[in-house]
Amino acid sequence: MSDIVPAELKERLKKGEDLKLLDVREQLEFFTYNIGGNNLPLGNLLRDIEDLEYEKDEEIVVICQRGIRSETACKQLALAGFTKVRNLTGGLLAYRRIVE
């Protein structure tokens, strides 16, 4: 598990990289503002972790509002065998500060 800073994520999205984004906020938060990817609230992650449509060795960027829920999600994904999970440092609040 490692972190990804908002500037790196912004640059990679700008280049058009096909990143696997997993947003672990609640649905209402996701629909209010998102940068794409799949929405699976943290509360549902443990229940649905085996049904994720990600390969265990592909890079997954995990996103939430402040980076706290996504850090928890990254730990759970790592325990389930996902080897390249990355937490967005500071979450979408930090990301929005550099893109808006």
PDB file of C-alpha atoms in Angstrom:
ATOM      1  CA  MET A   1       0.000   0.000   0.000  1.00  0.00           C
ATOM      2  CA  SER A   2       1.252   3.458  -0.871  1.00  0.00           C
ATOM      3  CA  ASP A   3      -0.088   6.965  -1.221  1.00  0.00           C
ATOM      4  CA  ILE A   4      -0.681   9.040  -4.309  1.00  0.00           C
ATOM      5  CA  VAL A   5      -0.641  12.820  -4.013  1.00  0.00           C
ATOM      6  CA  PRO A   6      -3.329  14.905  -5.734  1.00  0.00           C
ATOM      7  CA  ALA A   7      -0.857  16.452  -8.199  1.00  0.00           C
ATOM      8  CA  GLU A   8       0.256  13.025  -9.464  1.00  0.00           C
ATOM      9  CA  LEU A   9      -3.333  11.852  -9.832  1.00  0.00           C
ATOM     10  CA  LYS A  10      -4.300  15.044 -11.672  1.00  0.00           C
ATOM     11  CA  GLU A  11      -1.368  14.653 -14.078  1.00  0.00           C
ATOM     12  CA  ARG A  12      -2.098  10.992 -14.776  1.00  0.00           C
ATOM     13  CA  LEU A  13      -5.793  11.677 -15.405  1.00  0.00           C
ATOM     14  CA  LYS A  14      -4.846  14.614 -17.663  1.00  0.00           C
ATOM     15  CA  LYS A  15      -2.652  12.251 -19.715  1.00  0.00           C
ATOM     16  CA  GLY A  16      -5.669   9.997 -20.164  1.00  0.00           C
ATOM     17  CA  GLU A  17      -4.309   7.045 -18.232  1.00  0.00           C
ATOM     18  CA  ASP A  18      -6.906   4.360 -17.641  1.00  0.00           C
ATOM     19  CA  LEU A  19      -6.713   4.383 -13.854  1.00  0.00           C
ATOM     20  CA  LYS A  20      -8.776   2.100 -11.677  1.00  0.00           C
ATOM     21  CA  LEU A  21     -10.497   4.477  -9.252  1.00  0.00           C
ATOM     22  CA  LEU A  22     -12.446   3.200  -6.268  1.00  0.00           C
ATOM     23  CA  ASP A  23     -14.474   5.846  -4.435  1.00  0.00           C
ATOM     24  CA  VAL A  24     -15.438   4.618  -0.961  1.00  0.00           C
ATOM     25  CA  ARG A  25     -17.692   7.541  -0.015  1.00  0.00           C
ATOM     26  CA  GLU A  26     -21.436   7.167   0.400  1.00  0.00           C
ATOM     27  CA  GLN A  27     -23.555   7.305  -2.778  1.00  0.00           C
ATOM     28  CA  LEU A  28     -24.885  10.812  -2.067  1.00  0.00           C
ATOM     29  CA  GLU A  29     -21.322  12.121  -1.707  1.00  0.00           C
ATOM     30  CA  PHE A  30     -20.325  10.375  -4.937  1.00  0.00           C
ATOM     31  CA  PHE A  31     -23.229  11.802  -6.907  1.00  0.00           C
ATOM     32  CA  THR A  32     -22.596  15.294  -5.529  1.00  0.00           C
ATOM     33  CA  TYR A  33     -18.990  15.349  -6.826  1.00  0.00           C
ATOM     34  CA  ASN A  34     -16.754  12.655  -8.273  1.00  0.00           C
ATOM     35  CA  ILE A  35     -13.845  12.198 -10.650  1.00  0.00           C
ATOM     36  CA  GLY A  36     -15.081   8.914 -12.060  1.00  0.00           C
ATOM     37  CA  GLY A  37     -14.385   5.361 -11.106  1.00  0.00           C
ATOM     38  CA  ASN A  38     -16.522   2.915  -9.191  1.00  0.00           C
ATOM     39  CA  ASN A  39     -18.441   3.838  -6.067  1.00  0.00           C
ATOM     40  CA  LEU A  40     -18.465   1.280  -3.265  1.00  0.00           C
ATOM     41  CA  PRO A  41     -19.078   2.804   0.166  1.00  0.00           C
ATOM     42  CA  LEU A  42     -16.590   1.712   2.810  1.00  0.00           C
ATOM     43  CA  GLY A  43     -19.390   0.125   4.842  1.00  0.00           C
ATOM     44  CA  ASN A  44     -20.083  -2.271   1.958  1.00  0.00           C
ATOM     45  CA  LEU A  45     -16.473  -2.986   1.026  1.00  0.00           C
ATOM     46  CA  LEU A  46     -15.904  -5.913   3.387  1.00  0.00           C
ATOM     47  CA  ARG A  47     -19.117  -7.573   2.282  1.00  0.00           C
ATOM     48  CA  ASP A  48     -18.415  -7.100  -1.431  1.00  0.00           C
ATOM     49  CA  ILE A  49     -14.607  -7.271  -1.544  1.00  0.00           C
ATOM     50  CA  GLU A  50     -14.554 -10.664  -3.283  1.00  0.00           C
ATOM     51  CA  ASP A  51     -16.906  -9.359  -5.997  1.00  0.00           C
ATOM     52  CA  LEU A  52     -14.690  -6.443  -7.026  1.00  0.00           C
ATOM     53  CA  GLU A  53     -13.938  -6.441 -10.733  1.00  0.00           C
ATOM     54  CA  TYR A  54     -10.265  -5.640 -10.255  1.00  0.00           C
ATOM     55  CA  GLU A  55      -7.281  -7.909 -10.676  1.00  0.00           C
ATOM     56  CA  LYS A  56      -5.359  -8.376  -7.446  1.00  0.00           C
ATOM     57  CA  ASP A  57      -2.138  -7.112  -9.049  1.00  0.00           C
ATOM     58  CA  GLU A  58      -3.435  -4.002 -10.824  1.00  0.00           C
ATOM     59  CA  GLU A  59      -3.045  -0.509  -9.428  1.00  0.00           C
ATOM     60  CA  ILE A  60      -6.174   0.766  -7.676  1.00  0.00           C
ATOM     61  CA  VAL A  61      -6.443   4.376  -6.500  1.00  0.00           C
ATOM     62  CA  VAL A  62      -8.806   4.578  -3.528  1.00  0.00           C
ATOM     63  CA  ILE A  63     -10.613   7.874  -2.957  1.00  0.00           C
ATOM     64  CA  CYS A  64     -12.742   9.470  -0.249  1.00  0.00           C
ATOM     65  CA  GLN A  65     -13.431  12.965   1.059  1.00  0.00           C
ATOM     66  CA  ARG A  66     -10.361  13.472   3.280  1.00  0.00           C
ATOM     67  CA  GLY A  67      -8.250  10.341   2.793  1.00  0.00           C
ATOM     68  CA  ILE A  68      -9.251   8.630   6.030  1.00  0.00           C
ATOM     69  CA  ARG A  69     -11.905   6.181   4.803  1.00  0.00           C
ATOM     70  CA  SER A  70      -9.806   5.430   1.748  1.00  0.00           C
ATOM     71  CA  GLU A  71      -6.820   4.600   3.966  1.00  0.00           C
ATOM     72  CA  THR A  72      -8.984   2.108   5.856  1.00  0.00           C
ATOM     73  CA  ALA A  73     -10.213   0.678   2.544  1.00  0.00           C
ATOM     74  CA  CYS A  74      -6.628   0.309   1.296  1.00  0.00           C
ATOM     75  CA  LYS A  75      -5.741  -1.722   4.380  1.00  0.00           C
ATOM     76  CA  GLN A  76      -8.756  -3.984   3.856  1.00  0.00           C
ATOM     77  CA  LEU A  77      -7.912  -4.454   0.175  1.00  0.00           C
ATOM     78  CA  ALA A  78      -4.303  -5.305   1.045  1.00  0.00           C
ATOM     79  CA  LEU A  79      -5.498  -7.897   3.568  1.00  0.00           C
ATOM     80  CA  ALA A  80      -7.666  -9.395   0.816  1.00  0.00           C
ATOM     81  CA  GLY A  81      -4.612  -9.814  -1.420  1.00  0.00           C
ATOM     82  CA  PHE A  82      -4.667  -6.660  -3.566  1.00  0.00           C
ATOM     83  CA  THR A  83      -1.032  -5.690  -4.009  1.00  0.00           C
ATOM     84  CA  LYS A  84      -1.071  -2.229  -5.617  1.00  0.00           C
ATOM     85  CA  VAL A  85      -3.593  -0.133  -3.709  1.00  0.00           C
ATOM     86  CA  ARG A  86      -2.909   3.597  -3.394  1.00  0.00           C
ATOM     87  CA  ASN A  87      -4.602   6.079  -1.106  1.00  0.00           C
ATOM     88  CA  LEU A  88      -5.312   9.607  -2.384  1.00  0.00           C
ATOM     89  CA  THR A  89      -3.559  11.781   0.209  1.00  0.00           C
ATOM     90  CA  GLY A  90      -5.925  14.417   1.566  1.00  0.00           C
ATOM     91  CA  GLY A  91      -8.811  12.967  -0.422  1.00  0.00           C
ATOM     92  CA  LEU A  92     -11.007  14.854  -2.832  1.00  0.00           C
ATOM     93  CA  LEU A  93     -10.819  18.001  -0.705  1.00  0.00           C
ATOM     94  CA  ALA A  94      -7.098  18.238  -1.455  1.00  0.00           C
ATOM     95  CA  TYR A  95      -7.625  17.217  -5.080  1.00  0.00           C
ATOM     96  CA  ARG A  96     -10.263  19.895  -5.674  1.00  0.00           C
ATOM     97  CA  ARG A  97      -7.945  22.593  -4.327  1.00  0.00           C
ATOM     98  CA  ILE A  98      -5.495  21.986  -7.179  1.00  0.00           C
ATOM     99  CA  VAL A  99      -7.985  21.522 -10.013  1.00  0.00           C
ATOM    100  CA  GLU A 100     -10.490  24.282  -9.330  1.00  0.00           C
TER     101      GLU A 100
END
